[in-house]
PDB file of C-alpha atoms in Angstrom:
ATOM      1  CA  UNK H   1      42.534 -16.215-141.344  1.00 89.00           C
ATOM      2  CA  UNK H   2      40.799 -17.746-144.447  1.00 88.00           C
ATOM      3  CA  UNK H   3      40.315 -15.936-147.780  1.00 89.00           C
ATOM      4  CA  UNK H   4      37.535 -15.721-150.378  1.00 84.00           C
ATOM      5  CA  UNK H   5      37.317 -15.827-153.815  1.00 77.00           C
ATOM      6  CA  UNK H   6      35.256 -13.134-155.368  1.00 69.00           C
ATOM      7  CA  UNK H   7      36.340 -12.961-158.982  1.00 72.00           C
ATOM      8  CA  UNK H   8      37.906 -15.026-161.556  1.00 68.00           C
ATOM      9  CA  UNK H   9      39.191 -14.991-164.785  1.00 72.00           C
ATOM     10  CA  UNK H  10      39.691 -18.039-166.281  1.00 70.00           C
ATOM     11  CA  UNK H  11      43.584 -18.923-168.010  1.00 73.00           C
ATOM     12  CA  UNK H  12      42.732 -20.072-171.841  1.00 72.00           C
ATOM     13  CA  UNK H  13      45.580 -22.496-171.071  1.00 68.00           C
ATOM     14  CA  UNK H  14      44.500 -26.119-171.075  1.00 63.00           C
ATOM     15  CA  UNK H  15      46.181 -26.497-168.249  1.00 71.00           C
ATOM     16  CA  UNK H  16      45.372 -24.208-165.400  1.00 63.00           C
ATOM     17  CA  UNK H  17      44.144 -23.725-161.649  1.00 77.00           C
ATOM     18  CA  UNK H  18      40.757 -24.825-161.100  1.00 76.00           C
ATOM     19  CA  UNK H  19      38.841 -22.657-158.451  1.00 79.00           C
ATOM     20  CA  UNK H  20      35.363 -21.521-158.188  1.00 71.00           C
ATOM     21  CA  UNK H  21      33.959 -17.897-156.422  1.00 81.00           C
ATOM     22  CA  UNK H  22      33.412 -18.416-152.833  1.00 77.00           C
ATOM     23  CA  UNK H  23      36.380 -20.656-152.374  1.00 82.00           C
ATOM     24  CA  UNK H  24      37.336 -20.584-148.854  1.00 90.00           C
ATOM     25  CA  UNK H  25      41.201 -21.403-148.119  1.00 91.00           C
ATOM     26  CA  UNK H  26      43.121 -20.597-144.968  1.00 95.00           C
ATOM     27  CA  UNK H  27      44.994 -17.435-145.554  1.00 95.00           C
ATOM     28  CA  UNK H  28      48.340 -18.729-144.612  1.00 96.00           C
ATOM     29  CA  UNK H  29      48.527 -21.330-147.593  1.00 95.00           C
ATOM     30  CA  UNK H  30      47.799 -18.826-150.890  1.00 95.00           C
ATOM     31  CA  UNK H  31      49.956 -15.915-151.977  1.00 96.00           C
ATOM     32  CA  UNK H  32      46.592 -13.804-151.438  1.00 95.00           C
ATOM     33  CA  UNK H  33      46.488 -14.391-148.282  1.00 96.00           C
ATOM     34  CA  UNK H  34      50.288 -13.533-147.398  1.00 97.00           C
ATOM     35  CA  UNK H  35      49.747 -10.286-149.468  1.00 96.00           C
ATOM     36  CA  UNK H  36      46.804  -9.257-147.348  1.00 95.00           C
ATOM     37  CA  UNK H  37      48.289 -10.445-143.956  1.00 96.00           C
ATOM     38  CA  UNK H  38      51.754  -9.041-144.674  1.00 95.00           C
ATOM     39  CA  UNK H  39      49.929  -5.075-144.315  1.00 93.00           C
ATOM     40  CA  UNK H  40      49.120  -6.260-140.729  1.00 93.00           C
ATOM     41  CA  UNK H  41      51.654  -6.056-137.892  1.00 94.00           C
ATOM     42  CA  UNK H  42      53.170  -8.717-136.698  1.00 96.00           C
ATOM     43  CA  UNK H  43      51.375  -8.447-133.357  1.00 95.00           C
ATOM     44  CA  UNK H  44      47.835  -8.505-134.970  1.00 95.00           C
ATOM     45  CA  UNK H  45      48.917 -11.504-137.398  1.00 96.00           C
ATOM     46  CA  UNK H  46      50.046 -13.373-133.752  1.00 96.00           C
ATOM     47  CA  UNK H  47      46.845 -12.868-132.880  1.00 96.00           C
ATOM     48  CA  UNK H  48      44.608 -14.299-135.345  1.00 95.00           C
ATOM     49  CA  UNK H  49      46.507 -17.422-135.846  1.00 97.00           C
ATOM     50  CA  UNK H  50      47.629 -20.423-133.183  1.00 96.00           C
ATOM     51  CA  UNK H  51      51.007 -21.359-133.694  1.00 97.00           C
ATOM     52  CA  UNK H  52      50.439 -24.730-135.009  1.00 97.00           C
ATOM     53  CA  UNK H  53      48.685 -23.750-138.694  1.00 97.00           C
ATOM     54  CA  UNK H  54      46.633 -26.250-140.742  1.00 94.00           C
ATOM     55  CA  UNK H  55      48.868 -28.028-143.250  1.00 95.00           C
ATOM     56  CA  UNK H  56      47.542 -28.565-146.833  1.00 94.00           C
ATOM     57  CA  UNK H  57      50.513 -29.916-148.485  1.00 95.00           C
ATOM     58  CA  UNK H  58      53.824 -30.570-147.428  1.00 95.00           C
ATOM     59  CA  UNK H  59      55.055 -26.938-148.554  1.00 95.00           C
ATOM     60  CA  UNK H  60      52.181 -25.045-146.694  1.00 95.00           C
ATOM     61  CA  UNK H  61      53.551 -22.945-144.070  1.00 96.00           C
ATOM     62  CA  UNK H  62      52.769 -24.957-140.861  1.00 96.00           C
ATOM     63  CA  UNK H  63      54.363 -22.428-138.168  1.00 97.00           C
ATOM     64  CA  UNK H  64      53.183 -19.237-137.112  1.00 97.00           C
ATOM     65  CA  UNK H  65      56.593 -18.459-136.477  1.00 97.00           C
ATOM     66  CA  UNK H  66      56.914 -19.567-140.117  1.00 97.00           C
ATOM     67  CA  UNK H  67      54.379 -17.558-141.177  1.00 97.00           C
ATOM     68  CA  UNK H  68      55.906 -14.120-139.652  1.00 97.00           C
ATOM     69  CA  UNK H  69      59.233 -14.538-141.314  1.00 97.00           C
ATOM     70  CA  UNK H  70      57.442 -15.172-144.231  1.00 97.00           C
ATOM     71  CA  UNK H  71      55.415 -12.423-143.837  1.00 97.00           C
ATOM     72  CA  UNK H  72      58.719 -10.289-143.681  1.00 97.00           C
ATOM     73  CA  UNK H  73      59.957 -11.410-146.832  1.00 96.00           C
ATOM     74  CA  UNK H  74      56.327 -10.164-148.749  1.00 96.00           C
ATOM     75  CA  UNK H  75      57.002  -7.071-147.518  1.00 95.00           C
ATOM     76  CA  UNK H  76      60.474  -6.791-148.217  1.00 95.00           C
ATOM     77  CA  UNK H  77      59.604  -7.794-151.698  1.00 93.00           C
ATOM     78  CA  UNK H  78      56.500  -6.215-152.131  1.00 92.00           C
ATOM     79  CA  UNK H  79      54.546  -9.014-153.446  1.00 95.00           C
ATOM     80  CA  UNK H  80      53.405 -12.337-152.210  1.00 96.00           C
ATOM     81  CA  UNK H  81      55.093 -15.625-154.013  1.00 95.00           C
ATOM     82  CA  UNK H  82      54.115 -19.281-153.194  1.00 94.00           C
ATOM     83  CA  UNK H  83      54.823 -22.309-154.409  1.00 95.00           C
ATOM     84  CA  UNK H  84      52.982 -25.679-153.535  1.00 91.00           C
ATOM     85  CA  UNK H  85      51.286 -24.036-150.140  1.00 92.00           C
ATOM     86  CA  UNK H  86      47.720 -24.758-151.160  1.00 91.00           C
ATOM     87  CA  UNK H  87      47.993 -27.667-154.057  1.00 91.00           C
ATOM     88  CA  UNK H  88      51.475 -29.301-154.454  1.00 91.00           C
ATOM     89  CA  UNK H  89      51.478 -28.371-157.851  1.00 92.00           C
ATOM     90  CA  UNK H  90      50.096 -24.903-158.214  1.00 93.00           C
ATOM     91  CA  UNK H  91      51.708 -21.676-157.507  1.00 93.00           C
ATOM     92  CA  UNK H  92      50.668 -17.954-156.975  1.00 95.00           C
ATOM     93  CA  UNK H  93      51.666 -14.454-157.027  1.00 96.00           C
ATOM     94  CA  UNK H  94      49.650 -11.636-155.406  1.00 96.00           C
ATOM     95  CA  UNK H  95      49.689  -8.139-153.922  1.00 96.00           C
ATOM     96  CA  UNK H  96      47.190  -6.576-151.792  1.00 95.00           C
ATOM     97  CA  UNK H  97      44.893  -4.062-152.558  1.00 94.00           C
ATOM     98  CA  UNK H  98      44.006  -1.115-150.767  1.00 88.00           C
ATOM     99  CA  UNK H  99      41.486   1.358-150.414  1.00 82.00           C
ATOM    100  CA  UNK H 100      41.473   5.009-149.771  1.00 81.00           C
ATOM    101  CA  UNK H 101      42.418   4.349-146.015  1.00 79.00           C
ATOM    102  CA  UNK H 102      45.390   2.278-147.092  1.00 77.00           C
ATOM    103  CA  UNK H 103      43.855  -0.670-145.531  1.00 80.00           C
ATOM    104  CA  UNK H 104      43.903  -3.962-147.274  1.00 88.00           C
ATOM    105  CA  UNK H 105      40.748  -4.934-148.912  1.00 90.00           C
ATOM    106  CA  UNK H 106      41.619  -7.454-150.940  1.00 93.00           C
ATOM    107  CA  UNK H 107      44.573  -9.020-152.872  1.00 94.00           C
ATOM    108  CA  UNK H 108      44.848  -9.662-156.852  1.00 94.00           C
ATOM    109  CA  UNK H 109      46.280 -13.326-157.373  1.00 94.00           C
ATOM    110  CA  UNK H 110      47.991 -14.922-160.222  1.00 93.00           C
ATOM    111  CA  UNK H 111      47.881 -18.822-159.564  1.00 93.00           C
ATOM    112  CA  UNK H 112      49.208 -20.997-162.232  1.00 93.00           C
ATOM    113  CA  UNK H 113      50.840 -24.422-162.752  1.00 94.00           C
ATOM    114  CA  UNK H 114      54.058 -24.533-161.216  1.00 92.00           C
ATOM    115  CA  UNK H 115      55.709 -25.885-164.559  1.00 93.00           C
ATOM    116  CA  UNK H 116      55.174 -22.467-166.009  1.00 93.00           C
ATOM    117  CA  UNK H 117      55.866 -20.221-162.696  1.00 94.00           C
ATOM    118  CA  UNK H 118      59.704 -19.703-163.597  1.00 94.00           C
ATOM    119  CA  UNK H 119      61.973 -16.686-163.115  1.00 94.00           C
ATOM    120  CA  UNK H 120      61.476 -15.317-166.754  1.00 95.00           C
ATOM    121  CA  UNK H 121      57.246 -15.406-165.815  1.00 94.00           C
ATOM    122  CA  UNK H 122      57.801 -13.386-162.584  1.00 94.00           C
ATOM    123  CA  UNK H 123      59.609 -10.904-164.185  1.00 95.00           C
ATOM    124  CA  UNK H 124      57.113 -10.761-167.365  1.00 95.00           C
ATOM    125  CA  UNK H 125      54.287 -11.043-165.064  1.00 95.00           C
ATOM    126  CA  UNK H 126      55.155  -8.628-162.049  1.00 95.00           C
ATOM    127  CA  UNK H 127      55.171  -5.220-163.836  1.00 95.00           C
ATOM    128  CA  UNK H 128      51.779  -6.310-165.119  1.00 95.00           C
ATOM    129  CA  UNK H 129      50.486  -7.567-162.024  1.00 95.00           C
ATOM    130  CA  UNK H 130      51.490  -4.141-160.280  1.00 93.00           C
ATOM    131  CA  UNK H 131      50.308  -1.966-163.101  1.00 94.00           C
ATOM    132  CA  UNK H 132      46.704  -3.794-162.682  1.00 94.00           C
ATOM    133  CA  UNK H 133      46.751  -3.596-158.905  1.00 93.00           C
ATOM    134  CA  UNK H 134      47.363   0.209-159.008  1.00 91.00           C
ATOM    135  CA  UNK H 135      44.489   0.239-161.390  1.00 92.00           C
ATOM    136  CA  UNK H 136      41.879  -1.608-159.245  1.00 91.00           C
ATOM    137  CA  UNK H 137      43.039   0.477-156.229  1.00 90.00           C
ATOM    138  CA  UNK H 138      42.319   3.909-157.737  1.00 89.00           C
ATOM    139  CA  UNK H 139      38.850   2.202-158.704  1.00 86.00           C
ATOM    140  CA  UNK H 140      38.787   2.231-154.416  1.00 80.00           C
ATOM    141  CA  UNK H 141      39.821   5.627-153.917  1.00 78.00           C
ATOM    142  CA  UNK H 142      43.099   4.629-153.134  1.00 70.00           C
ATOM    143  CA  UNK H 143      46.014   7.204-153.505  1.00 65.00           C
ATOM    144  CA  UNK H 144      48.790   6.398-155.613  1.00 60.00           C
ATOM    145  CA  UNK H 145      51.341   6.792-153.124  1.00 55.00           C
ATOM    146  CA  UNK H 146      49.739   3.132-151.599  1.00 46.00           C
ATOM    147  CA  UNK H 147      52.247  -0.297-150.631  1.00 48.00           C
ATOM    148  CA  UNK H 148      54.761  -0.990-152.914  1.00 43.00           C
ATOM    149  CA  UNK H 149      53.486  -3.105-155.376  1.00 39.00           C
ATOM    150  CA  UNK H 150      55.454  -6.154-157.555  1.00 34.00           C
ATOM    151  CA  UNK H 151      58.351  -4.467-157.380  1.00 34.00           C
ATOM    152  CA  UNK H 152      61.534  -7.276-156.283  1.00 33.00           C
ATOM    153  CA  UNK H 153      64.099  -4.615-154.707  1.00 29.00           C
ATOM    154  CA  UNK H 154      62.155  -2.053-152.373  1.00 30.00           C
ATOM    155  CA  UNK H 155      63.376  -1.505-149.218  1.00 32.00           C
ATOM    156  CA  UNK H 156      61.340  -0.786-145.998  1.00 33.00           C
ATOM    157  CA  UNK H 157      57.831  -0.992-146.881  1.00 32.00           C
ATOM    158  CA  UNK H 158      56.457   1.122-144.377  1.00 34.00           C
ATOM    159  CA  UNK H 159      58.804   4.067-145.316  1.00 32.00           C
ATOM    160  CA  UNK H 160      57.641   3.642-148.844  1.00 32.00           C
ATOM    161  CA  UNK H 161      53.713   3.234-147.182  1.00 32.00           C
ATOM    162  CA  UNK H 162      54.483   6.691-145.022  1.00 30.00           C
TER     163      UNK H 162
END
């Protein structure tokens, strides 16, 4: 039900998101958590989370039913995109990272100020995020046909994963 930051690369930009290795964050309010949760069946998500979720900001997903709906969108897109769920001025894009058994073991997340999180930024960044995620997965021993990554027009993610 929480994510833990295990690796961090700071942005060279003066205005950036501050995080520390070891930070714990409720999974439902960060894109890395949504990316990993989207690899689970809805029934398992229902077992993990109560109906009422901790609200960190006014934009935080606050009900389990809303979380299930958002996870369906993440599966359809192939990546998680969240604006203001953890910090009001912060957005994030993430993809789950799977190991050799196709189980999500981590997520690759890019967090940035919402002022820079434009459609142009997403169009430019998503292919790079996907490429990096696949390279990391290969280090984990994953096969190339893992869960679709960072492609906004994927169809059924379960069929693509099989």
